[in-house]
Coordinates of C-alpha atoms in Angstrom, one line a residue:
Chain A
M1 CA 116.7 84.6 111.3
R2 CA 119.6 83.8 112.8
T3 CA 122.1 82.9 109.5
Y4 CA 120.5 85.7 108.1
I5 CA 122.3 88.0 110.5
L6 CA 125.6 85.9 110.2
R7 CA 125.6 85.8 106.8
R8 CA 124.5 89.9 106.6
L9 CA 128.0 91.0 108.9
A10 CA 129.9 88.2 106.7
L11 CA 129.1 90.8 103.8
F12 CA 129.9 93.8 106.1
I13 CA 133.7 92.4 105.5
P14 CA 134.1 93.0 101.8
V15 CA 132.0 96.6 102.3
L16 CA 134.1 97.6 104.7
F17 CA 137.0 96.8 102.9
G18 CA 135.8 98.3 99.8
I19 CA 135.1 101.6 101.3
S20 CA 138.6 101.3 102.8
L21 CA 140.4 101.4 100.1
A22 CA 138.0 103.7 98.6
V23 CA 138.6 106.2 101.4
F24 CA 142.8 105.7 101.2
I25 CA 142.6 106.4 97.5
L26 CA 140.7 109.2 97.5
L27 CA 141.9 110.9 100.4
H28 CA 145.6 110.3 98.9
M29 CA 144.1 112.1 95.0
I30 CA 144.4 115.3 96.9
P31 CA 146.6 117.0 96.0
G32 CA 148.4 118.8 98.9
D33 CA 149.6 115.5 101.6
A34 CA 149.9 116.6 105.6
V35 CA 153.6 117.1 105.4
D36 CA 153.2 120.0 102.6
L37 CA 150.7 121.7 105.0
M38 CA 153.4 121.5 108.3
M39 CA 156.4 123.7 106.0
G40 CA 154.0 125.7 104.8
I41 CA 155.8 128.0 102.2
E42 CA 159.1 126.9 103.3
G43 CA 160.2 124.3 101.2
N44 CA 163.2 122.5 102.6
P45 CA 163.8 119.1 100.7
E46 CA 165.5 117.6 103.4
L47 CA 163.5 118.4 106.3
R48 CA 160.2 116.6 103.7
Q49 CA 162.0 114.0 103.1
Q50 CA 162.4 113.0 107.3
L51 CA 158.9 113.8 107.7
L52 CA 158.1 111.5 104.7
K53 CA 160.3 108.8 106.1
Q54 CA 158.8 109.7 109.5
Y55 CA 155.0 109.1 108.5
G56 CA 155.7 106.2 106.7
M57 CA 155.0 108.3 103.6
D58 CA 158.2 107.4 101.1
Y59 CA 156.6 103.7 100.4
P60 CA 154.4 103.7 97.2
W61 CA 151.2 104.0 98.1
Y62 CA 149.7 100.4 97.8
A63 CA 152.9 99.9 100.9
Q64 CA 151.1 102.4 102.8
Y65 CA 147.8 101.5 102.4
W66 CA 149.0 97.5 103.5
N67 CA 151.0 99.3 107.0
W68 CA 147.7 100.8 107.1
I69 CA 144.8 98.2 106.8
S70 CA 147.4 95.4 108.5
G71 CA 146.9 97.6 111.3
V72 CA 143.8 98.2 111.3
L73 CA 143.1 94.4 111.2
R74 CA 144.9 94.1 114.7
G75 CA 142.7 97.1 115.9
D76 CA 145.3 99.8 116.0
F77 CA 143.9 102.5 113.9
G78 CA 147.3 104.3 113.9
V79 CA 148.5 107.7 115.7
S80 CA 147.2 111.1 113.9
M81 CA 150.0 113.3 112.4
R82 CA 148.7 116.7 114.6
T83 CA 148.8 115.5 118.0
G84 CA 150.2 112.4 118.0
L85 CA 147.7 110.5 119.8
P86 CA 146.3 106.8 118.6
V87 CA 143.0 107.5 116.7
L88 CA 141.0 104.5 117.9
P89 CA 140.6 105.6 121.6
E90 CA 139.7 109.1 120.0
I91 CA 137.1 108.1 117.8
V92 CA 135.7 106.0 120.5
S93 CA 135.4 108.6 123.1
R94 CA 133.6 111.1 120.8
F95 CA 131.7 108.3 119.3
K96 CA 130.1 108.3 123.0
V97 CA 128.7 111.9 122.7
T98 CA 127.5 111.7 119.0
L99 CA 125.6 108.3 120.1
M100 CA 124.3 110.5 123.1
L101 CA 123.3 113.3 121.0
T102 CA 121.4 111.1 118.5
V103 CA 119.8 109.1 121.0
Y104 CA 118.4 112.4 122.8
S105 CA 117.6 113.8 119.4
S106 CA 116.0 111.0 118.1
V107 CA 113.6 110.9 121.1
I108 CA 112.8 114.8 120.9
S109 CA 112.0 114.1 117.1
W110 CA 109.7 111.2 117.9
I111 CA 107.9 112.4 120.9
I112 CA 107.2 115.6 118.2
A113 CA 106.4 114.0 115.1
I114 CA 105.2 111.0 115.5
P115 CA 102.1 112.1 117.3
L116 CA 102.1 115.6 115.2
G117 CA 101.7 113.3 111.5
V118 CA 99.0 111.2 113.1
V119 CA 96.9 114.4 114.0
A120 CA 97.4 115.9 110.9
A121 CA 96.4 113.0 109.2
V122 CA 93.0 112.6 111.0
K123 CA 92.1 116.0 111.2
R124 CA 93.4 116.4 107.5
N125 CA 92.6 119.5 105.3
T126 CA 91.5 121.3 109.2
W127 CA 93.5 124.3 110.1
V128 CA 95.0 121.4 112.8
D129 CA 96.3 120.1 109.9
G130 CA 97.8 123.1 108.2
G131 CA 99.6 124.0 111.2
A132 CA 101.4 121.1 111.3
R133 CA 102.4 121.0 107.9
V134 CA 103.8 124.4 108.6
F135 CA 105.1 123.4 111.4
A136 CA 106.8 120.6 109.7
L137 CA 107.8 122.7 106.8
I138 CA 109.5 125.2 108.9
W139 CA 111.6 122.5 110.7
V140 CA 112.6 121.1 107.2
S141 CA 113.6 124.6 105.5
V142 CA 115.3 126.2 108.8
P143 CA 119.4 125.4 108.9
N144 CA 120.6 124.3 111.8
F145 CA 122.8 126.4 112.2
A146 CA 120.4 129.3 111.7
L147 CA 118.7 127.3 114.3
G148 CA 121.1 126.6 116.7
T149 CA 122.5 130.3 116.6
M150 CA 118.9 131.5 117.3
L151 CA 118.6 129.4 120.1
L152 CA 122.1 130.0 121.9
L153 CA 121.0 133.7 121.4
V154 CA 117.6 133.3 122.7
L155 CA 118.7 131.7 125.6
S156 CA 121.8 134.0 126.7
L157 CA 119.5 137.6 125.2
V158 CA 116.5 136.7 126.8
F159 CA 116.6 133.8 129.6
Q160 CA 120.0 135.1 130.7
Y161 CA 120.8 131.0 130.7
Y162 CA 124.2 130.1 129.1
P163 CA 124.6 126.3 128.0
P164 CA 127.6 124.4 129.8
L165 CA 130.8 124.6 127.2
E166 CA 132.0 121.7 129.1
Y167 CA 131.0 118.1 128.1
T168 CA 129.1 116.2 130.6
P169 CA 129.9 112.2 130.3
F170 CA 126.8 110.4 130.9
F171 CA 127.9 107.7 133.6
A172 CA 129.9 110.4 135.6
S173 CA 126.5 112.2 135.2
P174 CA 123.5 111.3 133.4
L175 CA 121.6 114.9 134.5
G176 CA 124.4 116.7 133.7
N177 CA 125.2 114.7 130.4
L178 CA 121.2 115.9 129.4
G179 CA 122.1 119.0 130.4
S180 CA 125.0 119.6 128.0
L181 CA 123.5 117.8 125.4
I182 CA 119.8 119.0 125.7
W183 CA 120.0 122.3 123.7
P184 CA 121.5 120.9 120.8
S185 CA 119.6 117.7 120.5
L186 CA 116.4 119.8 120.6
V187 CA 118.1 121.7 117.5
L188 CA 118.9 118.6 115.7
G189 CA 115.4 117.1 116.7
A190 CA 113.0 119.6 115.8
I191 CA 114.9 119.4 112.3
M192 CA 114.6 115.6 112.0
A193 CA 110.4 116.3 113.3
G194 CA 109.9 117.6 110.1
S195 CA 110.6 115.0 107.9
V196 CA 108.8 112.3 109.9
M197 CA 106.2 114.3 110.9
R198 CA 105.2 114.6 106.7
M199 CA 106.1 110.9 106.7
T200 CA 103.4 109.5 109.1
R201 CA 100.5 112.1 107.9
S202 CA 101.1 111.0 104.3
A203 CA 101.7 107.1 105.3
L204 CA 98.6 107.2 107.1
L205 CA 96.4 109.3 105.0
E206 CA 97.7 106.2 102.4
N207 CA 96.5 103.8 104.8
L208 CA 93.4 104.7 106.1
Q209 CA 92.2 104.6 102.6
Q210 CA 93.0 100.7 102.4
D211 CA 90.3 98.2 102.0
Y212 CA 91.2 97.0 105.5
I213 CA 90.5 99.6 107.5
R214 CA 87.2 100.0 106.3
T215 CA 87.2 95.4 107.4
V216 CA 88.5 97.0 111.2
R217 CA 85.3 99.6 110.7
A218 CA 82.8 97.1 109.7
K219 CA 84.3 95.2 113.2
G220 CA 82.7 98.0 114.8
A221 CA 86.2 99.7 115.8
T222 CA 86.6 103.0 117.6
E223 CA 89.0 104.9 115.6
R224 CA 91.7 104.4 118.4
V225 CA 91.7 101.4 117.5
V226 CA 91.5 101.8 113.8
I227 CA 94.8 104.9 113.6
G228 CA 97.0 103.1 116.9
R229 CA 96.7 99.5 116.1
H230 CA 95.7 99.3 111.7
A231 CA 97.0 101.9 110.4
L232 CA 99.9 103.9 112.3
K233 CA 101.2 100.2 112.2
N234 CA 101.1 99.7 109.0
S235 CA 102.3 103.1 108.2
L236 CA 106.0 101.9 110.3
L237 CA 108.0 100.9 106.8
P238 CA 108.6 104.3 105.5
I239 CA 108.5 105.9 108.9
V240 CA 111.3 103.0 110.2
T241 CA 112.8 103.7 106.6
I242 CA 113.4 107.4 106.9
I243 CA 114.5 107.6 111.0
G244 CA 117.0 105.0 110.2
M245 CA 118.5 107.2 107.6
Q246 CA 118.5 110.0 110.2
V247 CA 120.2 108.0 113.0
G248 CA 123.0 106.6 110.3
S249 CA 123.6 110.4 109.2
L250 CA 123.7 112.1 112.5
L251 CA 126.1 109.1 113.9
G252 CA 128.5 109.8 111.5
G253 CA 128.4 113.2 113.3
T254 CA 127.1 116.6 112.9
V255 CA 129.4 119.1 112.2
V256 CA 127.9 122.5 112.4
T257 CA 125.8 121.8 115.4
E258 CA 129.2 120.4 117.9
Q259 CA 130.6 123.6 117.0
I260 CA 128.2 125.6 118.0
F261 CA 127.6 123.7 121.0
S262 CA 131.5 123.1 121.2
L263 CA 130.8 119.8 121.4
P264 CA 133.8 116.8 121.5
G265 CA 131.9 114.8 118.8
L266 CA 133.0 112.7 115.8
G267 CA 132.2 115.4 113.2
L268 CA 134.6 118.0 114.3
Y269 CA 137.1 115.5 114.5
T270 CA 136.9 114.2 111.2
L271 CA 136.7 117.7 110.0
T272 CA 139.9 119.0 111.4
G273 CA 141.5 115.4 110.2
I274 CA 140.4 116.4 106.6
N275 CA 141.8 120.4 106.7
Q276 CA 144.9 119.0 107.5
R277 CA 145.6 116.0 105.9
D278 CA 145.9 113.8 108.5
Y279 CA 145.2 110.7 107.0
P280 CA 144.9 107.6 109.6
V281 CA 142.0 110.2 111.6
V282 CA 140.4 110.9 108.0
Q283 CA 140.5 107.0 107.4
G284 CA 139.5 105.8 111.1
S285 CA 136.5 107.9 111.3
I286 CA 135.1 107.3 107.4
L287 CA 135.7 103.7 108.1
F288 CA 134.5 104.0 111.3
F289 CA 131.0 106.0 109.9
A290 CA 131.1 103.1 107.5
F291 CA 130.9 100.3 109.8
I292 CA 128.2 102.4 112.1
F293 CA 126.0 102.6 108.8
V294 CA 126.1 99.5 107.9
I295 CA 125.0 98.5 111.4
I296 CA 121.8 100.7 110.8
N297 CA 121.0 99.1 107.6
L298 CA 121.1 96.0 109.6
I299 CA 118.5 96.7 112.4
V300 CA 116.5 98.7 109.5
D301 CA 116.5 95.6 107.9
V302 CA 115.5 93.4 111.2
I303 CA 113.0 95.9 112.2
Y304 CA 111.5 95.8 109.3
S305 CA 110.7 91.7 109.4
W306 CA 109.5 92.3 113.0
I307 CA 107.2 94.5 112.1
D308 CA 105.9 92.5 108.7
P309 CA 105.7 89.5 108.4
R310 CA 105.4 89.4 104.9
I311 CA 109.0 90.6 104.7
S312 CA 111.1 87.2 106.0
Y313 CA 114.5 87.0 105.6
R314 CA 116.1 83.5 105.1
Chain B
M1 CA 57.1 88.2 107.8
N2 CA 58.0 90.4 110.1
T3 CA 60.5 93.3 108.5
L4 CA 63.6 93.5 110.2
L5 CA 65.4 96.8 107.9
S6 CA 63.1 99.1 106.9
V7 CA 64.9 101.9 104.8
Q8 CA 62.5 104.9 103.5
G9 CA 63.4 107.5 101.2
L10 CA 67.0 107.3 101.3
S11 CA 68.5 109.8 99.2
I12 CA 72.6 110.0 99.3
G13 CA 74.7 112.9 98.2
L14 CA 78.5 113.4 97.2
A15 CA 79.8 116.8 97.7
T16 CA 82.3 118.0 94.7
R17 CA 83.8 121.0 94.3
G18 CA 81.0 123.6 95.3
A19 CA 77.9 121.0 94.1
K20 CA 76.3 118.4 95.0
A21 CA 75.4 115.0 93.5
S22 CA 73.2 113.0 94.3
I23 CA 74.2 109.1 94.2
V24 CA 70.6 107.4 95.6
D25 CA 67.1 109.3 95.5
D26 CA 64.6 108.3 97.2
A27 CA 65.2 104.4 97.6
S28 CA 62.5 102.6 99.6
F29 CA 62.7 99.0 100.5
E30 CA 62.2 96.2 103.4
V31 CA 64.3 93.3 104.4
G32 CA 62.4 91.0 106.5
Q33 CA 63.5 88.7 109.0
G34 CA 65.2 85.7 107.1
E35 CA 64.9 86.9 104.3
V36 CA 68.0 87.3 101.4
F37 CA 67.8 90.4 99.6
G38 CA 69.4 91.2 96.5
I39 CA 70.2 94.8 95.0
V40 CA 71.1 94.5 91.7
G41 CA 72.9 96.9 89.3
E42 CA 75.3 98.5 86.9
S43 CA 78.4 100.2 88.2
G44 CA 77.8 103.1 89.9
C45 CA 74.0 103.0 90.3
G46 CA 74.2 103.5 94.0
K47 CA 73.7 99.6 94.9
S48 CA 77.0 100.2 97.5
V49 CA 76.5 103.4 98.7
T50 CA 73.2 102.4 99.9
A51 CA 74.6 99.2 101.5
Y52 CA 77.6 101.5 103.2
A53 CA 74.8 103.6 104.5
V54 CA 72.8 100.9 106.5
A55 CA 75.7 99.9 108.1
G56 CA 76.9 103.7 108.6
L57 CA 80.3 103.1 106.6
L58 CA 80.0 106.0 104.1
A59 CA 83.3 107.7 103.2
S60 CA 82.0 110.8 104.4
P61 CA 82.5 113.6 103.2
P62 CA 82.2 113.4 100.5
L63 CA 79.6 111.3 100.8
S64 CA 76.5 111.7 103.0
V65 CA 72.8 110.6 103.9
E66 CA 70.5 113.6 102.7
S67 CA 67.3 112.5 104.1
G68 CA 65.5 109.4 104.8
S69 CA 65.1 107.1 107.3
I70 CA 67.1 103.4 107.8
M71 CA 64.6 101.4 110.4
M72 CA 66.2 98.2 112.1
G73 CA 64.8 97.0 115.0
G74 CA 62.4 99.8 115.9
V75 CA 65.6 102.6 116.5
D76 CA 66.7 104.8 113.2
L77 CA 70.4 103.7 113.1
L78 CA 70.9 107.5 110.7
S79 CA 70.1 109.0 114.4
L80 CA 72.2 106.7 116.1
P81 CA 75.8 108.8 117.6
P82 CA 78.8 107.4 116.2
S83 CA 79.1 105.3 119.3
R84 CA 76.0 103.2 119.3
M85 CA 76.3 103.3 116.0
R86 CA 80.0 101.3 116.6
S87 CA 77.9 98.3 118.9
V88 CA 75.8 97.8 115.8
R89 CA 78.3 97.3 113.3
G90 CA 80.0 94.4 113.3
K91 CA 77.1 93.0 116.2
D92 CA 74.1 93.5 114.5
I93 CA 75.2 94.2 111.1
G94 CA 78.0 91.9 109.7
M95 CA 79.6 92.7 106.5
I96 CA 81.2 90.7 103.8
F97 CA 83.3 92.8 101.1
Q98 CA 84.0 92.7 97.0
E99 CA 88.5 92.3 97.2
P100 CA 89.2 89.5 100.0
M101 CA 92.7 90.1 99.0
T102 CA 92.7 93.5 100.6
A103 CA 90.6 93.3 102.9
L104 CA 92.1 92.1 105.8
D105 CA 95.6 93.8 107.6
P106 CA 98.3 92.3 106.6
L107 CA 100.7 92.3 109.6
Y108 CA 98.1 90.5 111.7
T109 CA 97.4 86.6 111.5
I110 CA 93.6 85.2 110.5
G111 CA 92.6 84.6 114.4
E112 CA 94.0 88.0 115.8
Q113 CA 91.4 89.5 112.8
I114 CA 88.5 87.8 114.0
A115 CA 89.3 87.5 117.6
E116 CA 88.9 91.3 117.4
S117 CA 85.5 91.5 116.2
L118 CA 84.8 89.5 119.6
E119 CA 86.5 91.6 121.7
F120 CA 84.9 95.0 120.4
H121 CA 81.5 93.7 121.8
A122 CA 82.4 91.6 124.4
K123 CA 84.6 91.1 127.6
V124 CA 86.4 88.0 126.1
G125 CA 89.9 87.4 126.6
K126 CA 93.1 86.4 124.0
R127 CA 92.6 83.1 124.7
E128 CA 89.2 82.9 124.3
G129 CA 88.7 84.7 121.4
I130 CA 91.0 82.7 119.8
E131 CA 89.4 79.7 120.5
R132 CA 85.9 81.1 119.0
A133 CA 87.6 82.1 116.0
V134 CA 89.6 78.3 115.6
A135 CA 85.5 77.2 116.0
M136 CA 84.4 79.8 113.7
L137 CA 87.0 78.8 111.0
G138 CA 85.6 75.4 111.3
K139 CA 82.6 76.6 110.3
V140 CA 83.2 78.2 107.2
G141 CA 84.8 75.5 105.7
I142 CA 88.9 76.0 106.3
P143 CA 90.4 73.0 106.9
E144 CA 93.2 72.6 109.5
P145 CA 91.5 76.0 111.0
R146 CA 93.9 75.8 114.1
R147 CA 97.1 76.2 111.5
I148 CA 95.3 78.7 109.3
A149 CA 94.1 81.0 113.0
A150 CA 97.7 81.4 113.5
E151 CA 99.2 82.1 109.4
Y152 CA 98.9 86.1 108.0
P153 CA 96.9 86.6 105.4
H154 CA 99.2 86.8 101.9
R155 CA 99.8 83.4 103.1
L156 CA 96.1 82.0 101.9
S157 CA 94.1 82.3 98.3
G158 CA 91.4 84.3 97.9
G159 CA 88.8 81.9 98.4
M160 CA 90.2 81.2 101.2
L161 CA 90.7 84.7 102.3
Q162 CA 86.9 85.3 101.8
R163 CA 85.8 82.9 104.2
V164 CA 87.7 84.4 106.8
V165 CA 86.1 87.5 105.9
I166 CA 82.7 85.6 105.8
A167 CA 84.2 84.1 109.5
I168 CA 84.9 88.1 110.9
A169 CA 81.7 89.0 110.1
M170 CA 78.9 86.4 111.1
I171 CA 81.2 85.4 114.4
N172 CA 79.0 87.7 116.9
E173 CA 76.1 86.4 114.7
P174 CA 74.5 89.2 113.5
R175 CA 70.9 89.9 112.4
L176 CA 71.3 91.7 109.2
L177 CA 74.6 90.7 107.0
I178 CA 75.5 92.8 104.1
A179 CA 77.4 91.7 101.2
D180 CA 79.2 93.6 98.8
E181 CA 80.0 91.6 95.5
P182 CA 80.9 88.7 97.8
T183 CA 82.2 87.0 94.7
T184 CA 83.4 88.9 92.1
A185 CA 87.3 89.1 92.5
L186 CA 86.9 85.4 92.8
D187 CA 87.5 82.7 90.5
V188 CA 84.4 80.8 88.8
T189 CA 84.9 77.9 90.4
I190 CA 85.1 78.8 93.8
Q191 CA 82.4 82.0 93.2
A192 CA 79.2 78.9 93.6
Q193 CA 81.1 77.3 96.7
I194 CA 81.4 81.5 98.7
L195 CA 77.7 81.5 97.9
D196 CA 77.0 78.0 99.1
L197 CA 78.9 78.9 102.0
M198 CA 77.2 81.6 103.2
N199 CA 73.5 80.6 102.0
G200 CA 73.7 77.7 103.9
L201 CA 74.9 79.9 107.8
V202 CA 72.5 82.7 107.0
R203 CA 69.5 80.4 106.5
S204 CA 70.3 78.4 109.3
N205 CA 70.7 80.8 111.5
G206 CA 68.0 82.3 109.9
M207 CA 69.7 85.6 109.3
S208 CA 68.4 88.3 106.8
M209 CA 70.8 89.1 104.3
I210 CA 71.3 92.1 101.6
M211 CA 73.5 90.6 98.5
I212 CA 74.6 93.4 96.4
T213 CA 75.7 92.3 92.7
H214 CA 75.2 92.8 89.1
D215 CA 75.5 89.3 88.3
L216 CA 72.0 88.1 87.7
G217 CA 72.9 84.7 88.4
V218 CA 73.9 85.5 92.0
V219 CA 70.6 86.4 91.9
A220 CA 68.8 83.9 91.0
E221 CA 70.8 81.9 92.9
T222 CA 70.8 83.3 96.4
C223 CA 67.7 86.3 96.4
D224 CA 63.8 85.5 98.1
R225 CA 63.4 89.1 96.3
V226 CA 65.4 92.1 94.7
A227 CA 65.9 95.4 94.2
V228 CA 67.0 96.6 91.0
F229 CA 69.3 100.3 90.5
Y230 CA 69.3 102.2 87.5
G231 CA 71.7 105.7 88.0
G232 CA 70.3 105.9 91.7
H233 CA 66.9 105.5 91.6
L234 CA 65.1 102.6 93.1
V235 CA 63.3 101.3 89.6
E236 CA 61.6 98.1 90.9
T237 CA 61.3 95.3 93.8
A238 CA 59.8 92.2 93.0
P239 CA 60.1 88.9 94.2
V240 CA 63.1 87.2 92.3
D241 CA 61.5 84.6 90.7
R242 CA 59.1 87.4 89.3
I243 CA 61.9 89.8 87.9
F244 CA 63.1 86.8 85.7
S245 CA 59.7 85.4 84.5
D246 CA 57.6 89.3 84.3
P247 CA 60.2 92.4 84.9
L248 CA 57.8 95.2 84.9
H249 CA 60.3 98.3 84.4
P250 CA 61.9 98.4 81.2
Y251 CA 65.7 97.9 82.9
T252 CA 65.2 95.3 84.0
E253 CA 63.7 93.6 81.1
G254 CA 66.9 94.9 79.3
L255 CA 68.8 93.4 82.3
R256 CA 67.3 89.9 81.7
K257 CA 67.7 89.8 78.3
S258 CA 71.8 90.9 78.2
V259 CA 71.5 87.5 80.6
A260 CA 74.1 84.7 78.2
S261 CA 72.7 81.5 78.4
I262 CA 74.0 77.9 77.2
G263 CA 71.6 77.0 75.0
D264 CA 71.1 80.2 73.0
R265 CA 73.7 79.1 70.7
D266 CA 73.0 81.7 67.4
G267 CA 71.9 85.3 67.8
K268 CA 73.9 88.2 69.6
L269 CA 74.1 88.8 73.2
Y270 CA 71.3 91.8 73.7
A271 CA 72.7 94.6 75.2
I272 CA 71.2 97.8 76.3
P273 CA 71.8 101.0 74.3
G274 CA 74.0 103.2 75.7
S275 CA 75.4 103.9 79.0
V276 CA 74.9 105.4 82.4
P277 CA 75.0 108.8 82.0
K278 CA 77.4 110.5 85.1
A279 CA 76.4 111.3 88.4
G280 CA 74.7 114.3 88.6
S281 CA 74.3 114.4 85.1
F282 CA 70.6 113.9 84.6
G283 CA 68.1 116.2 83.3
P284 CA 64.5 116.4 84.0
G285 CA 62.1 113.4 83.9
C286 CA 62.9 109.5 84.0
R287 CA 67.0 108.6 84.3
F288 CA 66.5 105.8 82.1
Q289 CA 64.6 107.6 79.5
G290 CA 68.0 108.1 77.2
R291 CA 68.0 104.2 76.8
C292 CA 64.3 103.2 77.0
A293 CA 63.2 101.7 74.5
R294 CA 59.5 102.2 75.6
R295 CA 60.0 105.9 76.2
M296 CA 56.8 107.8 76.1
E297 CA 56.7 112.0 75.2
R298 CA 55.5 112.9 79.5
C299 CA 59.3 110.3 80.6
G300 CA 61.1 113.7 79.3
R301 CA 59.1 116.1 81.1
E302 CA 58.3 114.6 84.6
A303 CA 60.1 112.3 86.9
P304 CA 57.8 109.3 87.5
P305 CA 56.8 108.2 91.0
V306 CA 57.3 105.0 92.3
S307 CA 53.8 103.1 91.8
I308 CA 52.5 99.7 94.6
R309 CA 51.7 97.4 92.5
P310 CA 49.0 94.9 93.9
D311 CA 51.1 92.4 94.6
G312 CA 53.1 94.5 96.7
R313 CA 56.0 95.3 93.9
S314 CA 57.1 98.4 93.4
V315 CA 58.0 99.8 89.9
R316 CA 59.0 103.6 89.4
C317 CA 58.0 103.7 85.7
W318 CA 54.8 105.8 83.9
L319 CA 54.1 103.0 82.1
Y320 CA 52.4 101.8 85.7
G321 CA 52.4 105.4 86.6
E322 CA 48.4 105.7 86.3
E323 CA 47.7 103.1 88.3
A324 CA 49.5 104.1 91.5

């Protein structure tokens, strides 16, 4: 197992290298660069040359790539062309927000989705099941900007409550952190819960049809044991798969939700960077996002082998 | 012989859209203490469903017991609430299934799955459960039981897994063992070993067993008495030697003639003409009439009653109807 994890970690290097190259090339293929955007419609060629030189953009693209990637390897992701602030500390500080948001919304979604999926499967084709499925369908269909905006409207108009506009870090005040993240987490959690609930229901139904469940019943097991110990555990693989995908994409930042709840997360940072062609910002955040995604993939694979003895890695 | 299990007038229905098909109709039989009772018939004749009803394991819905009683030790199992039935299942009634490869949970070790059977019926600690599971694995002929107890099902062969399933069914020393085609999915060489093992354990512990099979060879090898099912009707019950030497019902006779024997080198293998009609599509009269070589005019009009013969055998056929 340990050698497997080490080998997977070694494989990260070519993957991340490929991604860094792809991002770099794609970004530079987009017409209009940062300097064009800064200069606006006034075309002063001298000033333009000066700015290009200042940002190191007067070199051919491969030289630019080398300048960037050799910095990254030394832990220097460069500085934002717009703000002049170093990119890596900014990504890390914003990732903390995104990470907490992901943790809260995942926990919320599991608390709702897994029990609901189990109840729906056990009481299949009854009004309970029907209700749960409609509930799930609503949450997967409603876009998060609509849900977020509506939540804010209801909170402020009906309950006279205004969510804090200032973000409180977890280590400054855990409760304040929860307070600033609970509403966006509810929105994201509800949306995630829809697909997790449906996966739980269908995987559980499939497993309840299996022969081994009949054996467990023949031993005189209660339904609690049949479902909790056997059917649900066997249903965990597809559930973990979908949760892994959700967590991975949440960690990359959620632009719309961050915007609505004015959270300083990764999504907005990346989006602003793209709009302004702020190359170091975009390249840095996408590389970071790719890194998070491969890590999540590895974690999911390790969890697989931990749940299912038939899956073993060497 | 004392009667352990008495099934009287058992009818089982299958709920389909709008209609209710009869899967088993008015089946009655008894299993004595220490007796191995065979139930034979073609696929879909209701033999497995009957056994699952005894164990309270009918997939309900769509299957449900419509009428009848299943008495075991003076208690009607059908009247027991689910919680009481759970304490009978696995304790007094053990079950062995057809497909050993899928009968075990892939995520738990062999030892854990055997110990679970103890855990549901007695206060047994985890370590003691595993110890007793290891001992039981030894009894069902598994080599290196301690090592195998720590293995997961996917590491074992079908024959080994069937021994594990037998261990699960037997560890509480049930009074009745129900074996649903226990050798159908196994290699022929393994089949005999498994049958010998089951027979040995059942006989030495004085248990009763219901052996469900479509293989008359299995019946001849293991059973004391046999019930023959056709299309949801129990058409004949008889001691095993009489089934082969002197079958009463034309269907039983057809089954016996369909068995290939090694000496028989020339000639074609006999087959009963036609095929079993779908459940619920039977018209009035005898259910076997369409395929029967000795069909009479009366068979098309009225379903024959069950007649009990002087020697205690029962048969459901108009050939013997007058004597009822």
